[in-house]
Amino acid sequence: MRKLLISLYIGLFLLLCFVGTTDKIVYSRGSLAYIPLVIIVFAQPVVLYLLLLQFSFNVRDVHPKLVRRGITAASIAIFLLSYVFFQQFKKENDLALHGQMTKGIVYKKWYDDDKKNPKWLLRCNYIVDGTSFSTFSETDKENKYRIGDTLTVIYSTRYPQNSIIYELKEN
């Protein structure tokens, strides 16, 4: 049983590495984007917990079930943070290698009154080869742009939905 669970765990890791990191999944805004999330948050912890049941833990003053749960929770955090870091790196690298500039128009602006970090956010529409795209929400720290303003958008020629607003880019 141990060998099967170890093989399954390694298989999930390899699936995440080779399938979850492909451009089609990283840049997907549809159901494909959930494949890495399902692996990281559901499949990987279940297999790891079942694998950890195969081992005995003798930790003083701590129940073995808590040790297993702690290891499983830590694995979720490690995998998730690593994947988010990888995605950000991949998107920035793609913009650096295949970035193109175009003009975008601010179509939405709002104040996010989060008590810990209140800020002005905005989004731009831009057109690439006749198709309209939208940036993700970006922070307007100085609150100087308004709806209807024209800003420069840097987008990837390979995946135009990967974009940033040049004027709001942090160096």
Coordinates of N, CA, C and O in Angstrom, one line a residue:
M1 N 0.8 -1.2 0.0 CA 0.0 0.0 0.0 C 0.9 1.3 0.0 O 0.5 2.2 -0.7
R2 N 2.0 1.2 0.8 CA 2.9 2.4 0.8 C 3.4 2.7 -0.6 O 3.4 3.9 -1.0
K3 N 3.9 1.7 -1.3 CA 4.4 2.0 -2.6 C 3.4 2.6 -3.6 O 3.7 3.4 -4.3
L4 N 2.2 2.1 -3.5 CA 1.1 2.6 -4.3 C 0.9 4.1 -4.0 O 0.8 4.9 -4.9
L5 N 0.8 4.4 -2.7 CA 0.5 5.8 -2.3 C 1.7 6.7 -2.6 O 1.5 7.8 -3.1
I6 N 2.9 6.2 -2.5 CA 4.1 7.0 -2.8 C 4.1 7.2 -4.3 O 4.3 8.4 -4.8
S7 N 3.8 6.2 -5.1 CA 3.7 6.4 -6.6 C 2.7 7.4 -7.0 O 2.8 8.2 -7.9
L8 N 1.5 7.3 -6.3 CA 0.4 8.2 -6.6 C 0.8 9.6 -6.2 O 0.5 10.6 -7.0
Y9 N 1.4 9.8 -5.1 CA 1.8 11.1 -4.7 C 2.9 11.7 -5.7 O 2.7 12.9 -6.0
I10 N 3.8 10.9 -6.0 CA 4.8 11.4 -7.0 C 4.1 11.7 -8.4 O 4.4 12.7 -9.0
G11 N 3.2 10.9 -8.7 CA 2.4 11.1 -10.0 C 1.7 12.4 -9.9 O 1.6 13.1 -10.9
L12 N 1.0 12.7 -8.8 CA 0.3 14.0 -8.7 C 1.3 15.2 -8.8 O 1.0 16.2 -9.4
F13 N 2.4 15.0 -8.1 CA 3.5 16.1 -8.2 C 3.9 16.3 -9.6 O 4.0 17.4 -10.1
L14 N 4.2 15.2 -10.4 CA 4.6 15.3 -11.8 C 3.5 15.9 -12.6 O 3.7 16.7 -13.5
L15 N 2.2 15.5 -12.3 CA 1.1 16.0 -13.1 C 1.0 17.5 -12.9 O 0.8 18.3 -13.8
L16 N 1.2 18.0 -11.6 CA 1.2 19.4 -11.4 C 2.3 20.1 -12.1 O 2.1 21.2 -12.7
C17 N 3.5 19.5 -12.1 CA 4.7 20.1 -12.8 C 4.5 20.2 -14.3 O 4.8 21.2 -14.9
F18 N 4.1 19.1 -14.9 CA 4.1 19.0 -16.3 C 2.8 19.5 -17.0 O 2.8 20.0 -18.1
V19 N 1.7 19.3 -16.3 CA 0.4 19.7 -16.9 C 0.0 21.1 -16.3 O -0.4 22.0 -17.0
G20 N 0.1 21.3 -15.0 CA -0.3 22.5 -14.3 C 0.5 23.7 -14.7 O 0.2 24.8 -14.4
T21 N 1.7 23.5 -15.3 CA 2.5 24.6 -15.7 C 2.5 25.0 -17.1 O 3.3 25.8 -17.6
T22 N 1.7 24.3 -17.9 CA 1.6 24.6 -19.3 C 0.9 25.9 -19.6 O 0.1 26.3 -18.8
D23 N 1.3 26.6 -20.6 CA 0.7 27.9 -20.9 C -0.8 27.8 -21.0 O -1.5 28.7 -20.6
K24 N -1.3 26.8 -21.6 CA -2.7 26.7 -21.8 C -3.5 26.7 -20.4 O -4.6 27.2 -20.3
I25 N -2.9 26.1 -19.4 CA -3.5 26.1 -18.1 C -3.2 27.4 -17.3 O -4.1 28.0 -16.7
V26 N -2.0 27.8 -17.3 CA -1.6 29.0 -16.6 C -2.4 30.2 -17.0 O -2.8 31.0 -16.2
Y27 N -2.6 30.4 -18.3 CA -3.3 31.5 -18.9 C -4.8 31.3 -19.1 O -5.5 32.2 -19.6
S28 N -5.3 30.2 -18.7 CA -6.7 29.9 -18.8 C -7.5 30.7 -17.8 O -7.1 30.9 -16.7
R29 N -8.7 31.2 -18.3 CA -9.6 31.8 -17.4 C -10.9 31.0 -17.3 O -11.8 31.4 -16.7
G30 N -10.8 29.8 -17.8 CA -11.9 28.8 -17.7 C -11.7 27.7 -16.7 O -10.9 27.9 -15.8
S31 N -12.3 26.6 -17.0 CA -12.3 25.5 -16.0 C -10.9 24.8 -16.0 O -10.6 24.2 -15.0
L32 N -10.1 25.0 -17.0 CA -8.7 24.4 -17.0 C -7.9 25.0 -15.9 O -7.0 24.3 -15.3
A33 N -8.1 26.2 -15.5 CA -7.4 26.9 -14.5 C -7.5 26.2 -13.1 O -6.7 26.4 -12.2
Y34 N -8.6 25.4 -13.0 CA -8.9 24.8 -11.7 C -8.1 23.5 -11.5 O -8.1 22.9 -10.4
I35 N -7.5 23.0 -12.6 CA -6.8 21.7 -12.5 C -5.7 21.8 -11.4 O -5.6 20.9 -10.5
P36 N -4.8 22.7 -11.4 CA -3.7 22.8 -10.4 C -4.3 23.0 -9.0 O -3.9 22.4 -8.0
L37 N -5.4 23.8 -8.9 CA -6.0 24.0 -7.6 C -6.6 22.7 -7.0 O -6.5 22.4 -5.8
V38 N -7.2 21.9 -7.9 CA -7.8 20.6 -7.4 C -6.7 19.7 -7.0 O -6.8 19.0 -5.9
I39 N -5.6 19.7 -7.7 CA -4.4 18.8 -7.3 C -3.9 19.3 -6.0 O -3.6 18.5 -5.1
I40 N -3.6 20.6 -5.9 CA -3.0 21.1 -4.7 C -3.8 21.1 -3.4 O -3.4 20.7 -2.4
V41 N -5.1 21.4 -3.6 CA -6.0 21.6 -2.4 C -6.7 20.3 -2.0 O -7.1 20.1 -0.9
F42 N -7.0 19.5 -3.0 CA -7.8 18.3 -2.7 C -7.0 16.9 -2.9 O -6.9 16.2 -1.9
A43 N -6.5 16.7 -4.1 CA -5.9 15.4 -4.3 C -4.6 15.1 -3.5 O -4.5 14.1 -2.9
Q44 N -3.7 16.1 -3.6 CA -2.4 16.0 -2.9 C -2.6 15.8 -1.4 O -1.9 14.9 -0.9
P45 N -3.4 16.6 -0.7 CA -3.5 16.4 0.7 C -4.1 15.0 1.1 O -3.7 14.4 2.1
V46 N -5.1 14.6 0.3 CA -5.7 13.3 0.6 C -4.7 12.1 0.5 O -4.6 11.3 1.4
V47 N -4.0 12.1 -0.6 CA -3.0 11.1 -0.8 C -1.9 11.2 0.2 O -1.5 10.2 0.8
L48 N -1.4 12.4 0.6 CA -0.4 12.5 1.6 C -0.9 12.1 2.9 O -0.2 11.4 3.6
Y49 N -2.1 12.4 3.3 CA -2.7 12.0 4.6 C -2.8 10.5 4.7 O -2.4 9.8 5.7
L50 N -3.3 9.8 3.6 CA -3.3 8.4 3.5 C -1.9 7.8 3.6 O -1.7 6.7 4.3
L51 N -1.0 8.4 3.0 CA 0.4 7.9 3.1 C 1.0 8.1 4.5 O 1.6 7.1 5.0
L52 N 0.7 9.2 5.1 CA 1.2 9.4 6.5 C 0.5 8.4 7.5 O 1.1 8.1 8.5
L53 N -0.7 7.9 7.2 CA -1.3 6.9 8.1 C -0.5 5.6 8.1 O -0.6 4.8 9.0
Q54 N 0.3 5.4 7.1 CA 1.2 4.2 7.0 C 2.4 4.3 7.9 O 3.1 3.3 8.1
F55 N 2.6 5.4 8.5 CA 3.8 5.6 9.4 C 3.3 5.9 10.8 O 2.3 6.5 11.0
S56 N 4.1 5.5 11.8 CA 3.8 5.9 13.2 C 4.6 7.1 13.6 O 5.8 7.2 13.2
F57 N 4.0 7.9 14.3 CA 4.6 9.2 14.8 C 4.6 9.1 16.3 O 3.5 9.0 17.0
N58 N 5.8 9.2 16.9 CA 5.9 9.3 18.4 C 6.4 10.6 18.8 O 7.6 10.8 19.1
V59 N 5.6 11.6 18.8 CA 6.0 12.9 19.2 C 5.4 13.2 20.6 O 4.2 13.0 20.8
R60 N 6.3 13.6 21.5 CA 5.9 13.7 22.9 C 4.8 14.8 23.0 O 5.0 15.9 22.4
D61 N 3.8 14.5 23.7 CA 2.7 15.5 24.1 C 1.9 15.9 22.9 O 1.1 16.9 23.0
V62 N 2.0 15.3 21.7 CA 1.2 15.6 20.5 C 0.7 14.3 20.0 O 1.4 13.3 19.7
H63 N -0.6 14.3 19.7 CA -1.3 13.2 19.2 C -0.9 13.0 17.7 O -0.8 14.0 17.0
P64 N -0.6 11.7 17.3 CA -0.2 11.5 15.9 C -1.1 12.1 14.8 O -0.7 12.5 13.8
K65 N -2.4 12.1 15.1 CA -3.4 12.6 14.2 C -3.1 14.1 13.9 O -3.2 14.6 12.8
L66 N -2.7 14.9 15.0 CA -2.4 16.3 14.8 C -1.1 16.5 14.0 O -1.0 17.4 13.2
V67 N -0.2 15.6 14.2 CA 1.1 15.7 13.4 C 0.7 15.5 11.9 O 1.2 16.2 11.1
R68 N -0.1 14.4 11.6 CA -0.4 14.2 10.2 C -1.2 15.4 9.6 O -0.9 15.8 8.5
R69 N -2.1 15.9 10.4 CA -2.9 17.0 9.9 C -2.0 18.2 9.7 O -2.2 19.0 8.7
G70 N -1.0 18.5 10.6 CA -0.1 19.6 10.4 C 0.8 19.5 9.2 O 1.0 20.4 8.5
I71 N 1.3 18.3 9.0 CA 2.1 18.0 7.8 C 1.3 18.2 6.5 O 1.7 18.9 5.5
T72 N 0.1 17.7 6.5 CA -0.8 17.9 5.4 C -1.1 19.3 5.1 O -1.1 19.8 4.0
A73 N -1.5 20.1 6.2 CA -1.8 21.5 6.0 C -0.6 22.3 5.5 O -0.7 23.1 4.6
A74 N 0.6 22.0 6.0 CA 1.8 22.6 5.6 C 2.1 22.3 4.1 O 2.6 23.2 3.4
S75 N 1.8 21.1 3.7 CA 2.0 20.7 2.3 C 1.1 21.5 1.4 O 1.6 22.0 0.3
I76 N -0.1 21.8 1.8 CA -1.0 22.6 1.0 C -0.4 24.0 0.8 O -0.4 24.6 -0.2
A77 N 0.0 24.6 2.0 CA 0.6 25.9 2.0 C 1.8 26.0 1.1 O 2.0 27.0 0.3
I78 N 2.7 25.1 1.2 CA 3.9 25.1 0.4 C 3.7 24.9 -1.1 O 4.2 25.7 -1.9
F79 N 2.8 24.0 -1.4 CA 2.5 23.8 -2.8 C 1.8 25.0 -3.4 O 2.1 25.5 -4.5
L80 N 0.8 25.6 -2.7 CA 0.0 26.7 -3.2 C 0.9 27.9 -3.3 O 0.9 28.6 -4.4
L81 N 1.7 28.2 -2.3 CA 2.6 29.4 -2.4 C 3.6 29.2 -3.6 O 3.9 30.2 -4.3
S82 N 4.2 28.0 -3.7 CA 5.1 27.8 -4.8 C 4.5 27.9 -6.2 O 5.1 28.5 -7.1
Y83 N 3.3 27.5 -6.3 CA 2.6 27.6 -7.6 C 2.2 29.0 -7.9 O 2.4 29.4 -9.0
V84 N 1.8 29.8 -6.9 CA 1.4 31.2 -7.2 C 2.7 31.9 -7.5 O 2.7 32.8 -8.5
F85 N 3.8 31.7 -6.9 CA 5.1 32.3 -7.2 C 5.5 31.9 -8.6 O 5.9 32.8 -9.4
F86 N 5.4 30.7 -9.0 CA 5.7 30.2 -10.3 C 4.9 30.9 -11.4 O 5.4 31.4 -12.4
Q87 N 3.6 31.0 -11.1 CA 2.7 31.7 -12.1 C 3.1 33.1 -12.3 O 3.1 33.6 -13.4
Q88 N 3.3 33.8 -11.2 CA 3.7 35.2 -11.3 C 5.0 35.4 -12.1 O 5.1 36.2 -13.0
F89 N 6.0 34.5 -11.8 CA 7.3 34.6 -12.5 C 7.1 34.3 -14.0 O 7.6 35.0 -14.8
K90 N 6.3 33.3 -14.3 CA 6.0 32.9 -15.7 C 5.3 34.1 -16.5 O 5.7 34.4 -17.6
K91 N 4.4 34.7 -15.8 CA 3.7 35.8 -16.5 C 4.6 37.0 -16.7 O 4.6 37.6 -17.8
E92 N 5.4 37.3 -15.7 CA 6.3 38.5 -15.8 C 7.4 38.2 -16.9 O 7.7 39.0 -17.7
N93 N 7.9 36.9 -16.9 CA 8.8 36.5 -17.9 C 8.3 36.6 -19.3 O 8.9 37.1 -20.3
D94 N 7.0 36.1 -19.5 CA 6.3 36.2 -20.8 C 6.2 37.6 -21.2 O 6.4 37.9 -22.4
L95 N 5.8 38.5 -20.3 CA 5.7 39.9 -20.7 C 7.0 40.5 -21.1 O 7.1 41.3 -22.1
A96 N 8.1 40.1 -20.4 CA 9.4 40.7 -20.7 C 9.9 40.2 -22.1 O 10.5 40.9 -22.9
L97 N 9.6 38.9 -22.4 CA 10.0 38.4 -23.7 C 9.1 38.7 -24.9 O 9.6 38.9 -26.0
H98 N 7.8 38.7 -24.6 CA 6.8 38.9 -25.7 C 5.9 40.1 -25.5 O 4.8 40.1 -26.1
G99 N 6.3 41.0 -24.7 CA 5.4 42.2 -24.4 C 5.3 43.1 -25.6 O 6.3 43.4 -26.3
Q100 N 4.1 43.6 -25.8 CA 3.8 44.6 -26.8 C 3.0 45.7 -26.1 O 2.2 45.4 -25.3
M101 N 3.1 46.9 -26.6 CA 2.4 48.0 -26.0 C 1.2 48.4 -26.9 O 1.3 48.3 -28.1
T102 N 0.1 48.8 -26.2 CA -1.1 49.3 -26.9 C -1.8 50.3 -26.0 O -1.4 50.4 -24.8
K103 N -2.8 50.9 -26.5 CA -3.5 51.9 -25.6 C -4.7 51.2 -25.1 O -5.4 50.4 -25.7
G104 N -5.0 51.5 -23.8 CA -6.2 51.0 -23.2 C -7.0 52.1 -22.5 O -6.4 53.2 -22.2
I105 N -8.3 51.9 -22.3 CA -9.1 52.9 -21.8 C -9.7 52.4 -20.4 O -10.2 51.3 -20.3
V106 N -9.5 53.3 -19.4 CA -10.0 53.0 -18.1 C -11.6 52.9 -18.2 O -12.2 53.9 -18.6
Y107 N -12.1 51.7 -17.9 CA -13.6 51.6 -17.9 C -14.2 51.4 -16.6 O -15.4 51.4 -16.4
K108 N -13.4 51.1 -15.6 CA -13.9 50.8 -14.2 C -12.9 51.3 -13.2 O -11.7 51.0 -13.3
K109 N -13.4 52.0 -12.2 CA -12.6 52.5 -11.1 C -13.4 52.5 -9.8 O -14.6 52.9 -9.8
W110 N -12.8 52.0 -8.8 CA -13.5 51.9 -7.5 C -12.6 52.0 -6.3 O -11.4 51.8 -6.5
Y111 N -13.1 52.3 -5.2 CA -12.3 52.4 -3.9 C -12.6 51.1 -3.1 O -13.7 50.8 -2.8
D112 N -11.5 50.4 -2.9 CA -11.6 49.2 -2.1 C -11.3 49.6 -0.6 O -10.1 50.0 -0.3
D113 N -12.3 49.6 0.2 CA -12.1 50.2 1.5 C -11.7 49.1 2.6 O -12.2 49.1 3.7
D114 N -10.9 48.2 2.1 CA -10.3 47.2 3.0 C -9.7 47.9 4.2 O -8.9 48.8 4.0
K115 N -10.0 47.5 5.4 CA -9.6 48.2 6.6 C -8.0 48.2 6.7 O -7.4 49.1 7.2
K116 N -7.4 47.1 6.3 CA -6.0 46.9 6.4 C -5.2 47.7 5.3 O -4.1 48.1 5.5
N117 N -5.8 47.7 4.1 CA -5.1 48.3 3.0 C -6.1 48.9 2.0 O -6.3 48.4 0.9
P118 N -6.7 50.1 2.4 CA -7.6 50.7 1.4 C -6.8 51.3 0.2 O -5.7 51.8 0.4
K119 N -7.5 51.2 -1.0 CA -6.8 51.7 -2.2 C -7.8 51.9 -3.3 O -8.9 51.3 -3.3
W120 N -7.4 52.7 -4.3 CA -8.1 52.9 -5.5 C -7.7 51.8 -6.5 O -6.5 51.6 -6.7
L121 N -8.6 51.1 -7.1 CA -8.4 50.1 -8.1 C -9.0 50.5 -9.5 O -10.0 51.2 -9.5
L122 N -8.4 50.1 -10.6 CA -9.0 50.4 -11.9 C -8.7 49.2 -12.8 O -7.8 48.4 -12.6
R123 N -9.5 49.2 -13.9 CA -9.3 48.2 -15.0 C -9.4 49.0 -16.3 O -10.1 50.0 -16.4
C124 N -8.6 48.4 -17.3 CA -8.6 49.0 -18.6 C -9.1 48.0 -19.6 O -8.8 46.8 -19.5
N125 N -9.8 48.4 -20.7 CA -10.1 47.6 -21.8 C -9.0 48.0 -22.9 O -8.7 49.1 -23.1
Y126 N -8.6 47.0 -23.6 CA -7.7 47.2 -24.7 C -8.0 46.2 -25.8 O -8.6 45.1 -25.6
I127 N -7.7 46.5 -27.1 CA -8.0 45.6 -28.2 C -6.7 45.1 -28.9 O -5.8 45.9 -29.1
V128 N -6.7 43.8 -29.1 CA -5.6 43.2 -29.8 C -6.2 42.3 -30.9 O -7.0 41.5 -30.7
D129 N -5.8 42.6 -32.2 CA -6.3 41.9 -33.4 C -7.8 41.8 -33.4 O -8.4 40.8 -33.7
G130 N -8.5 42.9 -33.1 CA -9.9 43.0 -33.1 C -10.7 42.3 -32.0 O -11.9 42.3 -31.9
T131 N -9.9 41.8 -31.0 CA -10.6 41.2 -29.8 C -10.3 42.1 -28.6 O -9.2 42.5 -28.4
S132 N -11.4 42.3 -27.8 CA -11.3 43.1 -26.7 C -10.9 42.3 -25.4 O -11.4 41.2 -25.2
F133 N -9.9 42.9 -24.7 CA -9.4 42.3 -23.4 C -9.5 43.3 -22.3 O -9.7 44.5 -22.5
S134 N -9.4 42.8 -21.1 CA -9.5 43.6 -19.9 C -8.3 43.3 -19.0 O -8.0 42.1 -18.8
T135 N -7.7 44.3 -18.4 CA -6.6 44.0 -17.5 C -7.3 43.5 -16.2 O -8.5 43.7 -15.9
F136 N -6.4 43.0 -15.3 CA -6.9 42.7 -14.0 C -6.9 44.0 -13.2 O -6.4 45.0 -13.6
S137 N -7.5 44.0 -12.0 CA -7.6 45.2 -11.2 C -6.2 45.5 -10.8 O -5.4 44.7 -10.3
E138 N -5.8 46.8 -11.0 CA -4.5 47.3 -10.6 C -4.7 48.5 -9.7 O -5.6 49.3 -9.8
T139 N -3.7 48.8 -8.8 CA -3.8 49.8 -7.8 C -3.3 51.2 -8.4 O -2.2 51.2 -9.0
D140 N -4.2 52.2 -8.3 CA -3.8 53.5 -8.6 C -3.5 54.3 -7.3 O -4.3 54.9 -6.7
K141 N -2.2 54.1 -6.9 CA -1.8 54.7 -5.6 C -2.0 56.1 -5.5 O -2.3 56.6 -4.4
E142 N -1.8 56.9 -6.5 CA -2.0 58.4 -6.4 C -3.4 58.8 -6.8 O -3.6 60.0 -6.7
N143 N -4.3 57.9 -7.1 CA -5.6 58.3 -7.5 C -5.7 59.4 -8.5 O -6.4 60.3 -8.4
K144 N -4.9 59.2 -9.6 CA -4.8 60.3 -10.6 C -5.5 59.9 -11.9 O -5.7 60.8 -12.8
Y145 N -5.9 58.7 -12.1 CA -6.6 58.3 -13.3 C -8.1 58.2 -13.1 O -8.6 57.9 -12.1
R146 N -8.9 58.6 -14.2 CA -10.3 58.6 -14.2 C -10.9 57.7 -15.3 O -10.2 57.3 -16.2
I147 N -12.1 57.3 -15.1 CA -12.8 56.5 -16.2 C -12.8 57.3 -17.5 O -13.0 58.5 -17.5
G148 N -12.4 56.7 -18.6 CA -12.2 57.3 -19.9 C -10.8 57.7 -20.2 O -10.5 58.0 -21.4
D149 N -9.9 57.7 -19.2 CA -8.5 58.1 -19.5 C -7.9 57.0 -20.3 O -8.2 55.8 -20.2
T150 N -6.9 57.4 -21.2 CA -6.2 56.4 -22.0 C -4.8 56.1 -21.3 O -4.1 57.1 -21.0
L151 N -4.5 54.9 -21.1 CA -3.3 54.4 -20.5 C -2.6 53.4 -21.4 O -3.2 52.8 -22.3
T152 N -1.3 53.2 -21.2 CA -0.6 52.2 -22.0 C -0.7 50.8 -21.3 O -0.4 50.7 -20.1
V153 N -1.0 49.9 -22.1 CA -1.1 48.5 -21.6 C -0.1 47.7 -22.3 O 0.1 47.7 -23.5
I154 N 0.7 46.9 -21.5 CA 1.7 46.0 -22.0 C 1.0 44.6 -22.0 O 0.6 44.2 -20.9
Y155 N 0.9 43.9 -23.1 CA 0.3 42.6 -23.2 C 1.3 41.6 -23.9 O 2.2 42.0 -24.6
S156 N 1.0 40.4 -23.6 CA 1.9 39.3 -24.3 C 1.3 39.0 -25.6 O 0.1 38.8 -25.8
T157 N 2.1 39.0 -26.6 CA 1.7 38.7 -28.0 C 1.3 37.2 -28.1 O 0.5 36.9 -28.9
R158 N 1.8 36.4 -27.2 CA 1.4 35.0 -27.2 C 0.1 34.8 -26.5 O -0.7 34.0 -26.9
Y159 N -0.1 35.5 -25.4 CA -1.4 35.4 -24.6 C -1.8 36.8 -24.2 O -1.5 37.3 -23.2
P160 N -2.6 37.4 -25.1 CA -3.0 38.8 -24.9 C -3.7 39.1 -23.5 O -3.7 40.2 -23.1
Q161 N -4.3 38.1 -22.9 CA -5.0 38.3 -21.6 C -4.0 38.5 -20.5 O -4.3 39.0 -19.4
N162 N -2.7 38.2 -20.7 CA -1.6 38.5 -19.8 C -1.2 39.9 -20.0 O -0.6 40.2 -21.0
S163 N -1.5 40.8 -19.1 CA -1.3 42.2 -19.3 C -1.0 43.0 -18.0 O -1.4 42.5 -17.0
I164 N -0.4 44.1 -18.2 CA -0.3 45.1 -17.0 C -0.5 46.5 -17.6 O -0.3 46.7 -18.8
I165 N -0.8 47.4 -16.7 CA -0.9 48.8 -17.1 C 0.4 49.4 -16.8 O 0.9 49.5 -15.7
Y166 N 1.1 49.9 -17.9 CA 2.4 50.5 -17.8 C 2.5 51.6 -16.7 O 3.5 51.6 -15.9
E167 N 1.6 52.5 -16.7 CA 1.7 53.7 -15.8 C 1.5 53.2 -14.3 O 2.0 54.0 -13.4
L168 N 1.0 52.1 -14.1 CA 0.8 51.6 -12.7 C 1.8 50.5 -12.3 O 1.8 50.0 -11.2
K169 N 2.7 50.2 -13.2 CA 3.7 49.2 -13.0 C 4.7 49.6 -11.9 O 5.2 50.8 -12.0
E170 N 4.9 48.7 -11.0 CA 6.0 49.0 -10.0 C 7.3 48.5 -10.5 O 7.4 47.4 -10.9
N171 N 8.3 49.3 -10.4 CA 9.6 49.0 -10.9 C 10.3 48.0 -10.0 O 10.5 47.9 -9.0

